[in-house]
mmCIF file of C-alpha atoms and ligand atoms in Angstrom:
data_model
loop_
_atom_site.group_PDB
_atom_site.id
_atom_site.type_symbol
_atom_site.label_atom_id
_atom_site.label_comp_id
_atom_site.label_asym_id
_atom_site.label_seq_id
_atom_site.Cartn_x
_atom_site.Cartn_y
_atom_site.Cartn_z
ATOM 1 C CA MET A 12 157.238 67.756 123.681
ATOM 2 C CA GLN A 13 160.001 65.731 125.369
ATOM 3 C CA ASN A 14 157.798 63.834 127.823
ATOM 4 C CA ASN A 15 155.459 63.089 124.932
ATOM 5 C CA LEU A 16 158.090 60.820 123.402
ATOM 6 C CA ARG A 17 157.805 57.091 123.655
ATOM 7 C CA PRO A 18 160.637 55.585 125.717
ATOM 8 C CA GLU A 19 162.811 53.230 123.684
ATOM 9 C CA SER A 20 162.382 50.592 126.380
ATOM 10 C CA MET A 21 158.596 50.524 125.941
ATOM 11 C CA ALA A 22 157.591 47.104 124.561
ATOM 12 C CA ARG A 23 155.228 46.920 121.617
ATOM 13 C CA ILE A 24 151.834 45.926 123.021
ATOM 14 C CA ASN A 25 150.937 42.921 120.895
ATOM 15 C CA ASN A 26 149.249 40.544 123.330
ATOM 16 C CA PHE A 27 146.691 40.605 126.121
ATOM 17 C CA GLU A 28 149.295 40.236 128.843
ATOM 18 C CA LEU A 29 151.067 43.428 127.806
ATOM 19 C CA ALA A 30 147.719 45.129 127.160
ATOM 20 C CA ASN A 31 146.470 44.264 130.648
ATOM 21 C CA ALA A 32 149.703 45.551 132.193
ATOM 22 C CA PHE A 33 149.274 48.805 130.243
ATOM 23 C CA ILE A 34 145.643 49.085 131.375
ATOM 24 C CA GLU A 35 146.552 48.589 135.043
ATOM 25 C CA GLU A 36 149.363 51.122 134.794
ATOM 26 C CA GLN A 37 147.135 53.724 133.104
ATOM 27 C CA ILE A 38 144.342 53.225 135.615
ATOM 28 C CA ALA A 39 146.797 54.175 138.374
ATOM 29 C CA VAL A 40 148.130 57.152 136.374
ATOM 30 C CA ILE A 41 144.623 58.454 135.576
ATOM 31 C CA ARG A 42 143.431 58.105 139.200
ATOM 32 C CA GLU A 43 146.538 59.920 140.374
ATOM 33 C CA GLN A 44 146.072 62.705 137.794
ATOM 34 C CA VAL A 45 142.368 63.452 138.232
ATOM 35 C CA GLY A 46 141.678 62.462 141.841
ATOM 36 C CA GLU A 47 137.985 63.052 142.591
ATOM 37 C CA LYS A 48 137.498 65.466 139.680
ATOM 38 C CA LYS A 49 135.291 64.947 136.629
ATOM 39 C CA VAL A 50 136.555 64.278 133.110
ATOM 40 C CA LEU A 51 134.767 65.090 129.859
ATOM 41 C CA LEU A 52 135.179 63.064 126.659
ATOM 42 C CA ALA A 53 133.799 63.573 123.157
ATOM 43 C CA LEU A 54 132.958 60.004 122.217
ATOM 44 C CA SER A 55 132.664 59.642 118.447
ATOM 45 C CA GLY A 56 132.472 55.859 118.346
ATOM 46 C CA GLY A 57 135.835 55.670 116.549
ATOM 47 C CA VAL A 58 138.488 53.286 117.830
ATOM 48 C CA ASP A 59 140.609 55.830 119.704
ATOM 49 C CA SER A 60 137.906 57.674 121.627
ATOM 50 C CA SER A 61 136.137 54.375 122.394
ATOM 51 C CA VAL A 62 139.291 52.858 123.881
ATOM 52 C CA VAL A 63 139.909 55.990 125.956
ATOM 53 C CA ALA A 64 136.290 55.889 127.168
ATOM 54 C CA ALA A 65 136.494 52.218 128.170
ATOM 55 C CA LEU A 66 139.800 52.838 129.956
ATOM 56 C CA LEU A 67 138.426 55.838 131.851
ATOM 57 C CA VAL A 68 135.219 54.030 132.809
ATOM 58 C CA LYS A 69 137.425 51.366 134.349
ATOM 59 C CA ALA A 70 139.624 53.913 136.110
ATOM 60 C CA ILE A 71 137.128 56.486 137.378
ATOM 61 C CA GLY A 72 133.628 55.160 136.578
ATOM 62 C CA LYS A 73 130.983 57.869 136.828
ATOM 63 C CA GLN A 74 133.538 60.668 137.156
ATOM 64 C CA LEU A 75 133.798 60.337 133.377
ATOM 65 C CA VAL A 76 131.154 62.202 131.376
ATOM 66 C CA CYS A 77 130.995 61.139 127.723
ATOM 67 C CA VAL A 78 129.220 63.250 125.138
ATOM 68 C CA HIS A 79 128.255 61.583 121.884
ATOM 69 C CA VAL A 80 127.155 64.067 119.241
ATOM 70 C CA ASN A 81 125.150 62.502 116.445
ATOM 71 C CA HIS A 82 125.525 64.954 113.576
ATOM 72 C CA GLY A 83 123.015 63.049 111.473
ATOM 73 C CA LEU A 84 125.849 61.941 109.192
ATOM 74 C CA MET A 85 126.689 58.716 110.980
ATOM 75 C CA ARG A 86 126.379 55.330 109.306
ATOM 76 C CA LYS A 87 123.405 53.069 109.956
ATOM 77 C CA ASP A 88 123.066 52.047 113.636
ATOM 78 C CA GLU A 89 126.384 53.668 114.558
ATOM 79 C CA SER A 90 125.139 56.088 117.221
ATOM 80 C CA GLU A 91 122.729 53.463 118.571
ATOM 81 C CA ASN A 92 125.681 51.095 119.024
ATOM 82 C CA VAL A 93 127.714 53.698 120.893
ATOM 83 C CA VAL A 94 124.799 54.184 123.305
ATOM 84 C CA LYS A 95 124.220 50.435 123.615
ATOM 85 C CA ILE A 96 127.838 49.610 124.412
ATOM 86 C CA PHE A 97 128.762 52.532 126.625
ATOM 87 C CA LYS A 98 125.512 53.389 128.375
ATOM 88 C CA ASP A 99 123.766 50.032 128.561
ATOM 89 C CA GLU A 100 126.684 47.616 128.783
ATOM 90 C CA LEU A 101 129.521 49.596 130.378
ATOM 91 C CA ASP A 102 127.146 51.757 132.453
ATOM 92 C CA ALA A 103 129.080 54.885 131.441
ATOM 93 C CA ASN A 104 127.824 58.367 132.180
ATOM 94 C CA LEU A 105 126.873 59.175 128.573
ATOM 95 C CA ILE A 106 125.085 62.196 127.216
ATOM 96 C CA TYR A 107 123.646 61.462 123.787
ATOM 97 C CA VAL A 108 122.924 64.529 121.685
ATOM 98 C CA ASP A 109 120.875 64.058 118.554
ATOM 99 C CA ALA A 110 121.890 67.188 116.661
ATOM 100 C CA THR A 111 120.730 65.904 113.261
ATOM 101 C CA ASP A 112 118.395 68.838 112.605
ATOM 102 C CA ARG A 113 120.991 71.430 113.647
ATOM 103 C CA PHE A 114 123.503 70.043 111.154
ATOM 104 C CA LEU A 115 121.184 69.227 108.274
ATOM 105 C CA ASP A 116 119.430 72.604 108.491
ATOM 106 C CA LEU A 117 122.772 74.405 108.297
ATOM 107 C CA LEU A 118 123.882 72.216 105.387
ATOM 108 C CA ALA A 119 120.694 72.632 103.363
ATOM 109 C CA GLY A 120 121.509 73.973 99.913
ATOM 110 C CA VAL A 121 125.300 74.008 100.505
ATOM 111 C CA SER A 122 127.073 72.135 97.708
ATOM 112 C CA ASP A 123 130.710 73.264 97.948
ATOM 113 C CA PRO A 124 132.698 70.454 99.644
ATOM 114 C CA GLU A 125 134.995 72.728 101.672
ATOM 115 C CA SER A 126 132.051 74.824 102.887
ATOM 116 C CA LYS A 127 130.278 71.639 103.964
ATOM 117 C CA ARG A 128 133.342 70.502 105.903
ATOM 118 C CA LYS A 129 133.690 73.869 107.624
ATOM 119 C CA ILE A 130 130.028 73.964 108.625
ATOM 120 C CA ILE A 131 130.186 70.443 110.059
ATOM 121 C CA GLY A 132 133.457 71.061 111.945
ATOM 122 C CA LYS A 133 132.286 74.373 113.408
ATOM 123 C CA GLU A 134 128.868 73.108 114.415
ATOM 124 C CA PHE A 135 130.413 70.068 116.059
ATOM 125 C CA ILE A 136 132.390 72.369 118.336
ATOM 126 C CA ASN A 137 129.276 74.494 118.993
ATOM 127 C CA VAL A 138 127.183 71.486 120.014
ATOM 128 C CA PHE A 139 129.945 70.016 122.157
ATOM 129 C CA ALA A 140 130.649 73.374 123.827
ATOM 130 C CA ASP A 141 126.911 73.866 124.523
ATOM 131 C CA GLU A 142 126.825 70.526 126.317
ATOM 132 C CA ALA A 143 130.067 71.245 128.193
ATOM 133 C CA ARG A 144 128.684 74.567 129.488
ATOM 134 C CA LYS A 145 125.625 72.809 130.918
ATOM 135 C CA LEU A 146 127.877 70.596 133.021
ATOM 136 C CA GLU A 147 129.415 71.832 136.223
ATOM 137 C CA GLY A 148 132.672 71.041 137.940
ATOM 138 C CA ILE A 149 134.501 69.483 135.003
ATOM 139 C CA SER A 150 138.230 70.156 135.011
ATOM 140 C CA TYR A 151 139.625 67.633 132.574
ATOM 141 C CA LEU A 152 139.129 66.843 128.909
ATOM 142 C CA ALA A 153 140.108 63.354 127.738
ATOM 143 C CA GLN A 154 141.257 62.853 124.167
ATOM 144 C CA GLY A 155 142.079 59.893 121.970
ATOM 145 C CA THR A 156 145.399 61.314 120.800
ATOM 146 C CA ILE A 157 147.679 58.497 119.590
ATOM 147 C CA TYR A 158 151.427 58.386 118.928
ATOM 148 C CA PRO A 159 151.354 59.059 115.157
ATOM 149 C CA ASP A 160 149.473 62.311 115.950
ATOM 150 C CA ILE A 161 152.316 63.366 118.263
ATOM 151 C CA LEU A 162 154.985 62.340 115.744
ATOM 152 C CA GLU A 163 153.277 64.289 112.996
ATOM 153 C CA SER A 164 153.073 67.373 115.185
ATOM 154 C CA ILE A 165 156.778 67.138 115.984
ATOM 155 C CA LYS A 166 157.708 66.578 112.330
ATOM 156 C CA GLN A 167 155.683 69.546 111.229
ATOM 157 C CA ALA A 168 157.140 71.740 113.946
ATOM 158 C CA GLU A 169 160.676 70.816 112.858
ATOM 159 C CA GLY A 170 159.772 71.487 109.252
ATOM 160 C CA LYS A 171 158.575 74.945 110.471
ATOM 161 C CA LYS A 172 155.169 74.492 108.911
ATOM 162 C CA ALA A 173 152.060 75.290 110.865
ATOM 163 C CA VAL A 174 151.632 72.622 113.538
ATOM 164 C CA LYS A 175 148.613 70.575 112.718
ATOM 165 C CA SER A 176 146.072 70.429 115.484
ATOM 166 C CA HIS A 177 145.227 66.836 116.200
ATOM 167 C CA HIS A 178 142.815 67.563 118.965
ATOM 168 C CA ASN A 179 139.570 65.664 118.579
ATOM 169 C CA VAL A 180 137.710 68.730 119.684
ATOM 170 C CA GLY A 181 140.094 71.409 118.484
ATOM 171 C CA GLY A 182 139.054 75.024 118.643
ATOM 172 C CA LEU A 183 136.971 74.935 121.828
ATOM 173 C CA PRO A 184 135.922 78.426 122.983
ATOM 174 C CA GLU A 185 138.221 80.182 125.463
ATOM 175 C CA ASP A 186 135.683 80.148 128.295
ATOM 176 C CA LEU A 187 136.070 76.380 128.400
ATOM 177 C CA GLN A 188 139.428 75.559 129.857
ATOM 178 C CA PHE A 189 140.404 72.011 130.559
ATOM 179 C CA VAL A 190 143.498 70.083 131.475
ATOM 180 C CA LEU A 191 144.071 67.267 128.980
ATOM 181 C CA VAL A 192 144.006 63.568 129.799
ATOM 182 C CA GLU A 193 145.553 61.526 126.980
ATOM 183 C CA PRO A 194 146.097 57.964 128.162
ATOM 184 C CA ILE A 195 146.875 56.371 124.779
ATOM 185 C CA LYS A 196 149.145 59.092 123.423
ATOM 186 C CA LEU A 197 152.186 56.791 123.283
ATOM 187 C CA LEU A 198 150.416 53.965 121.452
ATOM 188 C CA TYR A 199 150.371 53.051 117.795
ATOM 189 C CA LYS A 200 147.050 52.087 116.207
ATOM 190 C CA ASP A 201 147.663 48.332 116.338
ATOM 191 C CA GLU A 202 148.400 48.639 120.064
ATOM 192 C CA VAL A 203 145.242 50.682 120.640
ATOM 193 C CA ARG A 204 143.277 47.813 119.097
ATOM 194 C CA VAL A 205 144.868 45.166 121.342
ATOM 195 C CA VAL A 206 144.153 47.345 124.390
ATOM 196 C CA GLY A 207 140.562 47.843 123.181
ATOM 197 C CA GLU A 208 139.960 44.113 122.932
ATOM 198 C CA ALA A 209 141.584 43.551 126.328
ATOM 199 C CA LEU A 210 139.129 46.108 127.715
ATOM 200 C CA GLY A 211 136.280 43.990 126.336
ATOM 201 C CA LEU A 212 135.150 46.266 123.492
ATOM 202 C CA PRO A 213 133.470 44.433 120.590
ATOM 203 C CA HIS A 214 135.739 43.323 117.727
ATOM 204 C CA ALA A 215 133.682 45.330 115.204
ATOM 205 C CA MET A 216 134.255 48.535 117.161
ATOM 206 C CA VAL A 217 137.958 47.926 117.684
ATOM 207 C CA TYR A 218 138.571 47.032 114.021
ATOM 208 C CA ARG A 219 136.195 49.668 112.693
ATOM 209 C CA GLN A 220 137.384 51.048 109.366
ATOM 210 C CA PRO A 221 138.436 54.699 109.272
ATOM 211 C CA PHE A 222 135.489 57.059 109.040
ATOM 212 C CA PRO A 223 135.947 60.761 108.300
ATOM 213 C CA GLY A 224 134.886 63.282 110.949
ATOM 214 C CA PRO A 225 132.333 64.873 108.570
ATOM 215 C CA GLY A 226 130.912 61.379 108.122
ATOM 216 C CA LEU A 227 128.502 60.672 105.303
ATOM 217 C CA GLY A 228 128.594 64.408 104.554
ATOM 218 C CA VAL A 229 131.632 63.802 102.302
ATOM 219 C CA ARG A 230 129.910 60.876 100.551
ATOM 220 C CA CYS A 231 126.550 62.505 99.861
ATOM 221 C CA LEU A 232 127.926 64.747 97.129
ATOM 222 C CA GLY A 233 126.660 68.251 96.455
ATOM 223 C CA ALA A 234 123.899 69.709 98.623
ATOM 224 C CA ILE A 235 122.779 67.085 101.133
ATOM 225 C CA THR A 236 119.113 66.165 101.196
ATOM 226 C CA ARG A 237 117.545 63.879 103.784
ATOM 227 C CA ASN A 238 116.233 61.513 101.099
ATOM 228 C CA ARG A 239 119.577 61.043 99.427
ATOM 229 C CA LEU A 240 121.328 60.763 102.793
ATOM 230 C CA ASN A 241 118.908 58.004 103.829
ATOM 231 C CA ALA A 242 119.480 56.174 100.546
ATOM 232 C CA LEU A 243 123.242 56.441 101.097
ATOM 233 C CA ARG A 244 122.966 55.111 104.654
ATOM 234 C CA GLU A 245 120.887 52.100 103.545
ATOM 235 C CA ALA A 246 123.099 51.311 100.541
ATOM 236 C CA ASP A 247 126.238 51.585 102.677
ATOM 237 C CA ALA A 248 124.743 49.207 105.259
ATOM 238 C CA ILE A 249 124.049 46.641 102.508
ATOM 239 C CA LEU A 250 127.609 46.963 101.200
ATOM 240 C CA ARG A 251 129.047 46.438 104.686
ATOM 241 C CA GLU A 252 126.767 43.473 105.331
ATOM 242 C CA GLU A 253 127.780 41.780 102.068
ATOM 243 C CA PHE A 254 131.475 42.433 102.718
ATOM 244 C CA ASP A 255 131.070 40.774 106.124
ATOM 245 C CA ILE A 256 129.179 37.772 104.740
ATOM 246 C CA ASN A 257 131.720 37.258 101.948
ATOM 247 C CA GLY A 258 134.849 37.576 104.088
ATOM 248 C CA LEU A 259 135.944 40.819 102.425
ATOM 249 C CA ALA A 260 135.753 43.006 105.510
ATOM 250 C CA GLU A 261 139.080 41.631 106.770
ATOM 251 C CA LYS A 262 140.768 42.006 103.383
ATOM 252 C CA VAL A 263 139.764 45.512 102.390
ATOM 253 C CA TRP A 264 141.015 48.543 104.289
ATOM 254 C CA GLN A 265 138.113 50.855 103.545
ATOM 255 C CA TYR A 266 134.861 50.338 101.657
ATOM 256 C CA PHE A 267 131.838 52.525 101.385
ATOM 257 C CA VAL A 268 129.164 53.964 99.127
ATOM 258 C CA VAL A 269 129.069 57.438 97.569
ATOM 259 C CA ILE A 270 125.952 59.001 96.044
ATOM 260 C CA PRO A 271 126.421 61.908 93.646
ATOM 261 C CA ASP A 272 123.790 64.546 93.110
ATOM 262 C CA ILE A 273 122.736 63.288 89.681
ATOM 263 C CA LYS A 274 119.886 61.185 88.417
ATOM 264 C CA SER A 275 119.610 58.997 85.375
ATOM 265 C CA VAL A 276 116.720 57.250 83.706
ATOM 266 C CA GLY A 277 115.989 53.722 84.794
ATOM 267 C CA VAL A 278 113.099 51.301 84.746
ATOM 268 C CA LYS A 279 111.236 49.588 87.558
ATOM 269 C CA ASP A 280 107.993 47.572 87.423
ATOM 270 C CA ASP A 281 107.708 48.415 83.715
ATOM 271 C CA SER A 282 107.760 52.151 84.416
ATOM 272 C CA ARG A 283 110.341 54.859 84.050
ATOM 273 C CA TYR A 284 112.291 55.217 87.293
ATOM 274 C CA ASP A 285 114.673 58.139 87.613
ATOM 275 C CA GLY A 286 117.186 57.482 90.346
ATOM 276 C CA TRP A 287 120.640 58.168 91.752
ATOM 277 C CA PRO A 288 123.618 55.896 91.100
ATOM 278 C CA ALA A 289 125.320 54.308 94.123
ATOM 279 C CA ILE A 290 129.092 54.274 93.662
ATOM 280 C CA ILE A 291 131.055 51.580 95.481
ATOM 281 C CA ARG A 292 134.580 52.376 96.659
ATOM 282 C CA ALA A 293 136.803 49.604 98.089
ATOM 283 C CA VAL A 294 140.479 50.388 98.583
ATOM 284 C CA ASN A 295 143.576 49.006 100.199
ATOM 285 C CA THR A 296 146.331 51.217 101.515
ATOM 286 C CA VAL A 297 149.059 51.345 104.109
ATOM 287 C CA ASP A 298 149.023 55.013 105.041
ATOM 288 C CA ALA A 299 146.077 56.463 103.056
ATOM 289 C CA MET A 300 148.526 58.577 101.007
ATOM 290 C CA THR A 301 148.164 56.198 98.060
ATOM 291 C CA ALA A 302 145.571 53.473 97.588
ATOM 292 C CA SER A 303 144.924 50.544 95.288
ATOM 293 C CA ILE A 304 141.660 48.993 94.195
ATOM 294 C CA GLU A 305 140.585 45.693 95.606
ATOM 295 C CA GLU A 306 139.384 43.022 93.173
ATOM 296 C CA ILE A 307 135.892 42.143 94.301
ATOM 297 C CA PRO A 308 134.482 38.862 92.944
ATOM 298 C CA TYR A 309 131.894 39.500 90.244
ATOM 299 C CA ALA A 310 129.290 37.431 92.051
ATOM 300 C CA VAL A 311 129.579 39.665 95.104
ATOM 301 C CA LEU A 312 129.274 42.804 92.975
ATOM 302 C CA HIS A 313 126.148 41.348 91.331
ATOM 303 C CA LYS A 314 124.587 40.533 94.673
ATOM 304 C CA ILE A 315 125.324 44.008 96.052
ATOM 305 C CA THR A 316 123.933 45.618 92.907
ATOM 306 C CA SER A 317 120.782 43.558 93.044
ATOM 307 C CA ARG A 318 120.212 44.219 96.747
ATOM 308 C CA ILE A 319 120.870 47.965 96.565
ATOM 309 C CA THR A 320 118.664 48.549 93.523
ATOM 310 C CA ASN A 321 115.856 46.402 94.951
ATOM 311 C CA GLU A 322 116.009 47.435 98.597
ATOM 312 C CA VAL A 323 116.938 51.115 98.532
ATOM 313 C CA ASP A 324 114.435 53.732 97.460
ATOM 314 C CA GLY A 325 115.749 56.174 94.897
ATOM 315 C CA ILE A 326 118.716 54.183 93.548
ATOM 316 C CA ASN A 327 118.546 52.653 90.089
ATOM 317 C CA ARG A 328 122.197 51.916 89.235
ATOM 318 C CA VAL A 329 125.336 50.668 91.001
ATOM 319 C CA LEU A 330 128.844 51.569 89.789
ATOM 320 C CA TYR A 331 132.244 50.319 90.955
ATOM 321 C CA ASP A 332 134.971 52.959 91.143
ATOM 322 C CA LEU A 333 138.195 51.482 89.696
ATOM 323 C CA THR A 334 140.335 54.562 90.324
ATOM 324 C CA PRO A 335 143.424 54.239 92.532
ATOM 325 C CA LYS A 336 144.820 57.128 94.584
ATOM 326 C CA PRO A 337 146.248 58.988 92.759
ATOM 327 C CA SER A 338 144.506 60.082 90.535
ATOM 328 C CA GLY A 339 141.443 59.914 92.772
ATOM 329 C CA THR A 340 141.443 60.520 96.492
ATOM 330 C CA ILE A 341 139.850 57.860 98.692
ATOM 331 C CA GLU A 342 136.803 59.978 99.494
ATOM 332 C CA TRP A 343 134.902 61.724 96.737
ATOM 333 C CA GLU A 344 133.758 64.851 98.651
HETATM 334 P P1 LIG B 403 141.442 61.026 101.049
HETATM 335 O O1 LIG B 403 140.042 61.233 100.566
HETATM 336 O O2 LIG B 403 142.155 62.317 101.337
HETATM 337 O O3 LIG B 403 141.302 60.278 102.443
HETATM 338 O O4 LIG B 403 142.243 60.153 100.142
HETATM 339 C C1 LIG B 403 142.368 59.656 103.134
HETATM 340 C C2 LIG B 403 141.816 58.993 104.379
HETATM 341 O O5 LIG B 403 141.416 59.979 105.342
HETATM 342 C C3 LIG B 403 140.058 59.794 105.700
HETATM 343 N N1 LIG B 403 139.474 61.135 105.910
HETATM 344 C C4 LIG B 403 139.294 61.693 107.108
HETATM 345 N N2 LIG B 403 139.522 61.230 108.354
HETATM 346 N N3 LIG B 403 138.679 63.247 109.260
HETATM 347 C C5 LIG B 403 139.205 62.001 109.423
HETATM 348 O O6 LIG B 403 139.388 61.590 110.567
HETATM 349 C C6 LIG B 403 138.429 63.775 108.050
HETATM 350 O O7 LIG B 403 137.948 64.889 107.928
HETATM 351 C C7 LIG B 403 138.762 62.947 106.921
HETATM 352 N N4 LIG B 403 138.642 63.146 105.588
HETATM 353 C C8 LIG B 403 139.102 62.005 104.980
HETATM 354 C C9 LIG B 403 139.442 59.059 104.528
HETATM 355 O O8 LIG B 403 138.264 58.349 104.912
HETATM 356 C C10 LIG B 403 140.571 58.152 104.130
HETATM 357 O O9 LIG B 403 140.636 57.023 104.987
#
């Protein structure tokens, strides 16, 4: 663990000059570590794995093989953007796996939140391992481990509790053995973002709000159906668009839509219209352990309500969740 510790002399990377120096240094370190060998990376589209991907593309180009698994629970346009940025713009070696059917078939009829999480986590490893086995001559696995992950592991080890596995692709089968490449493991999140922008990644990707690994699976409550998942994806896209337009995206830490598995009676075009409610959640927090509710201007809430109920099939009401954490958690599950 010792050489995983950040040297006290290491300056906080808070400007492009320091970020560029870090990038140059890491490029040399990565080239030295991997030589001519190939490196595999599970690219989720989150900040950390995206920054690692951009750094590795710069250091070793086509020796990097990125695998993006779309589990069908991504937000609107998210997987398309990963492909656009990394494959089309950065010319990365990217394997895109649309595993939507694999995931949604396994999840059909499963309503218990923990069971859903386990299915998604396990299948993610299965899909990734299937892709890894098809590839030959890969010796290294790159990961977006960051410094708080290391600190938490150390803290938990000292406290003699089970050490939490922070690996992005934890639990890979034993027949897949890789040496790890973790170029941002000494950086804090704010530093990762500065490095990401210095690498030329889009602002929206670098400042992307946190998104749980199981994705929309924890926001489409109860047993997931494709119809309700589509409604959730569309409603969430409207919420994000309106937050952007109204300058709220910079002020609110996390905001999203949840759709429970209930319907209520509504009315549309003078006829009865049974639909799901869309629940808006918008919270501010420092460490996600507690969270407060952001005051959203009424006019914005009205606009979002009107757009969601008019534009999204199947939704007839919009609710705003006023519950802080505690007593609620941030996600509904
Ligand atoms: P809760 O719901 O526990 O969420 O208040 C706290 C924060 O963690 C995020 N979250 C996850 N992040 N993998 C992640 O990377 C997960 O499985 C996961 N589950 C929750 C959640 O979005 C919130 O920011």
